[in-house]
Coordinates of C-alpha atoms in Angstrom, one line a residue:
M733 CA 49.2 109.3 113.7
S734 CA 52.9 108.5 113.0
F735 CA 55.7 108.4 115.6
Y736 CA 57.1 111.6 114.1
Q737 CA 53.8 113.5 114.4
K738 CA 53.1 112.2 117.9
W739 CA 56.4 112.5 119.6
I740 CA 59.0 114.4 117.5
L741 CA 56.9 117.2 115.9
P742 CA 55.5 118.6 119.1
R743 CA 59.0 119.1 120.5
L744 CA 60.2 120.6 117.3
V745 CA 57.3 123.1 117.2
D746 CA 58.0 124.1 120.8
V747 CA 61.6 124.8 120.1
A748 CA 61.0 126.5 116.7
M749 CA 58.4 128.9 118.1
R750 CA 60.7 130.3 120.8
N751 CA 62.5 132.5 118.3
R752 CA 63.0 136.2 118.7
A753 CA 60.4 137.3 116.1
A754 CA 57.7 135.2 117.6
T755 CA 58.5 136.4 121.1
R756 CA 58.2 140.0 119.9
Y757 CA 54.7 139.4 118.4
R758 CA 53.6 137.6 121.6
S759 CA 54.6 140.6 123.7
L760 CA 52.6 143.0 121.6
I761 CA 49.4 141.0 121.1
V762 CA 48.8 138.6 124.0
P763 CA 48.8 141.2 126.9
K764 CA 45.7 142.8 125.3
A765 CA 43.5 139.8 126.3
R766 CA 40.9 140.5 129.0
G767 CA 38.2 138.6 130.9
T768 CA 37.4 135.0 130.0
V769 CA 39.9 134.0 127.3
L770 CA 40.0 131.2 124.8
E771 CA 43.3 130.5 123.2
I772 CA 43.0 128.4 120.1
G773 CA 46.1 126.4 119.3
V774 CA 47.6 126.9 122.8
G775 CA 50.3 124.4 121.9
S776 CA 53.1 124.1 124.4
G777 CA 51.9 127.2 126.3
L778 CA 54.5 129.7 125.0
N779 CA 51.9 132.5 125.2
L780 CA 51.1 131.9 128.9
P781 CA 53.8 134.2 130.4
F782 CA 52.5 137.1 128.3
Y783 CA 48.9 137.2 129.6
G784 CA 48.3 140.2 131.9
T785 CA 46.3 140.7 135.1
G786 CA 43.1 141.4 133.1
V787 CA 42.6 137.7 132.4
E788 CA 40.1 136.0 134.7
H789 CA 40.1 132.5 133.2
L790 CA 41.8 130.9 130.3
Y791 CA 40.6 128.0 128.1
G792 CA 43.6 126.5 126.2
L793 CA 42.4 124.5 123.2
D794 CA 44.7 122.2 121.1
P795 CA 44.2 118.8 119.5
S796 CA 47.7 117.6 120.6
E797 CA 47.7 116.0 124.0
E798 CA 51.5 116.0 123.9
L799 CA 51.7 119.8 123.4
L800 CA 49.0 120.3 126.1
A801 CA 51.2 118.2 128.5
M802 CA 54.0 120.7 127.9
A803 CA 51.6 123.6 128.4
G804 CA 50.4 122.1 131.7
K805 CA 53.9 122.3 133.2
K806 CA 54.2 126.0 132.2
A807 CA 50.8 126.7 133.7
R808 CA 52.0 126.0 137.2
A809 CA 53.6 129.4 137.3
I810 CA 50.4 131.2 136.2
A811 CA 48.1 132.9 138.7
F812 CA 44.7 132.7 137.0
P813 CA 42.8 129.4 136.4
I814 CA 43.4 127.5 133.2
D815 CA 41.5 124.7 131.7
F816 CA 43.2 122.8 128.9
I817 CA 40.9 121.2 126.3
A818 CA 42.2 118.5 123.9
H819 CA 40.0 119.3 120.9
A820 CA 40.0 120.5 117.3
S821 CA 39.0 124.1 116.7
E822 CA 36.3 123.3 114.1
E823 CA 33.9 122.3 117.0
I824 CA 34.8 124.3 120.1
P825 CA 33.2 122.7 123.2
L826 CA 32.1 126.0 124.7
N827 CA 28.7 127.8 124.9
D828 CA 27.6 130.6 122.6
S829 CA 28.8 134.1 123.6
S830 CA 30.9 132.7 126.5
V831 CA 34.3 134.3 126.1
D832 CA 35.5 137.9 126.0
T833 CA 38.7 137.4 124.1
V834 CA 40.0 134.8 121.6
V835 CA 43.7 134.5 121.0
M836 CA 45.2 132.8 118.0
T837 CA 49.0 132.8 117.3
W838 CA 50.3 130.8 114.3
T839 CA 47.2 128.6 114.4
L840 CA 45.0 129.1 111.3
C841 CA 47.9 128.0 109.1
S842 CA 47.5 124.4 110.4
V843 CA 43.7 124.1 111.0
A844 CA 42.2 121.6 108.6
D845 CA 39.1 123.8 108.0
P846 CA 40.0 127.4 108.9
A847 CA 36.6 128.9 107.8
K848 CA 34.7 126.5 110.0
A849 CA 37.1 127.2 112.9
L850 CA 36.6 130.9 112.6
K851 CA 32.8 130.5 112.5
E852 CA 33.1 128.7 115.8
V853 CA 35.2 131.5 117.1
R854 CA 32.4 133.9 116.0
R855 CA 29.9 131.7 117.9
V856 CA 31.6 131.6 121.2
I857 CA 32.8 135.2 121.4
K858 CA 30.7 137.9 123.0
S859 CA 29.2 140.8 121.0
G860 CA 31.7 143.2 122.4
G861 CA 34.6 140.7 122.4
T862 CA 37.9 140.8 120.7
L863 CA 39.8 138.4 118.5
L864 CA 43.6 138.8 118.8
F865 CA 45.8 137.2 116.2
V866 CA 49.2 136.7 114.8
E867 CA 49.3 134.5 111.7
H868 CA 51.7 133.9 108.8
G869 CA 50.3 133.4 105.3
L870 CA 50.0 134.5 101.7
T871 CA 52.1 137.5 100.7
P872 CA 50.9 140.1 98.1
E873 CA 54.2 139.7 96.2
I874 CA 53.6 137.5 93.2
S875 CA 57.2 136.2 93.0
V876 CA 57.1 135.2 96.6
Q877 CA 53.6 133.7 96.2
D878 CA 55.0 131.4 93.5
W879 CA 57.5 130.0 96.0
Q880 CA 54.8 129.6 98.6
Q881 CA 52.7 127.6 96.2
R882 CA 55.7 125.4 95.2
L883 CA 56.9 124.8 98.7
N884 CA 53.5 124.3 100.4
P885 CA 52.9 120.6 99.7
L886 CA 56.2 119.5 101.1
W887 CA 56.2 122.1 103.9
S888 CA 52.7 120.9 105.0
K889 CA 53.8 117.3 105.3
L890 CA 56.9 118.1 107.3
T891 CA 55.1 120.5 109.7
G892 CA 52.0 118.5 110.5
G893 CA 49.6 120.5 108.2
C894 CA 51.0 124.0 108.3
N895 CA 50.2 126.0 105.1
L896 CA 52.1 128.9 103.7
N897 CA 49.4 130.2 101.3
R898 CA 46.3 131.2 103.3
K899 CA 45.1 134.8 103.1
M900 CA 44.4 135.4 106.7
D901 CA 42.7 138.8 106.6
Q902 CA 40.2 137.5 104.1
L903 CA 39.4 134.4 106.2
I904 CA 38.8 136.5 109.3
R905 CA 36.5 139.0 107.5
T906 CA 34.5 136.2 105.8
A907 CA 33.8 134.7 109.2
G908 CA 32.0 137.8 110.3
F909 CA 34.6 140.0 111.9
D910 CA 35.6 143.6 111.4
L911 CA 39.4 144.1 111.3
A912 CA 39.8 147.0 113.8
G913 CA 43.5 146.8 113.5
L914 CA 45.7 144.9 111.0
K915 CA 49.4 145.0 110.4
T916 CA 51.1 143.1 107.7
E917 CA 54.8 142.7 107.2
Y918 CA 57.6 140.3 106.7
A919 CA 59.0 139.0 110.0
E920 CA 62.5 137.8 110.4
G921 CA 63.3 134.9 108.1
L922 CA 62.9 133.8 104.5
R923 CA 60.0 135.6 102.8
P924 CA 57.9 132.5 101.8
F925 CA 57.7 131.6 105.4
S926 CA 57.5 134.9 107.2
Y927 CA 54.7 137.2 105.8
T928 CA 52.8 138.0 109.0
Y929 CA 49.3 139.3 109.7
S930 CA 48.7 140.6 113.2
G931 CA 46.1 142.7 115.0
Q932 CA 42.6 142.4 116.4
A933 CA 39.1 142.1 115.1
Q934 CA 35.6 142.5 116.5
P935 CA 32.5 140.5 115.6
E936 CA 30.3 142.4 113.2
F937 CA 26.8 143.6 114.3
G938 CA 23.8 141.6 113.1
P939 CA 23.1 137.9 113.0
R940 CA 25.8 135.6 114.1
V941 CA 27.5 133.2 111.7
G942 CA 26.8 129.6 112.5
V943 CA 25.1 130.1 115.9
R944 CA 23.8 126.9 117.3
S945 CA 20.2 126.7 118.6
P946 CA 19.7 126.4 122.3

């Protein structure tokens, strides 16, 4: 890992994600979390103040120890217990059917294998659980898609692996979720960077995808 990725990028991400549009989405999505919650890509902990009284326990997963250190400072003001886990989302170190709610905000864009990560989410979430998400990704407008494809290689390098061209609703459905609520729109900002998918999803009935044997 380079000096830029280890020390500079986490601080840039923390500052960049404090913008007005991100804050609005957090205020709409995160308070819906209930019970035992897993936040994937907890980052510097910007979602923490938005969790409501329905949360009993939070697991905050992120591969960046630097971002988790920032989140730990914010967690001192939070009433419910929080366990931070320095780990990639492709192999979540939690038991099957162990969480009520999974929260992802601007996370799938930078996961190396989003399909595998979502199968892990499907594994750890309870049958009646909820996936809450806000993600940016591929726009339906062809002219903007062209710009997303052109910009993506450089953008990904500068941002530590963030991708502009992932179709988030398709990824979530393919992993075994029903999209009970989905809103798509351009958030504030340039269109190649701001097409946003937000809402919630529930695991489909039937065999679970990628369940590990006891």
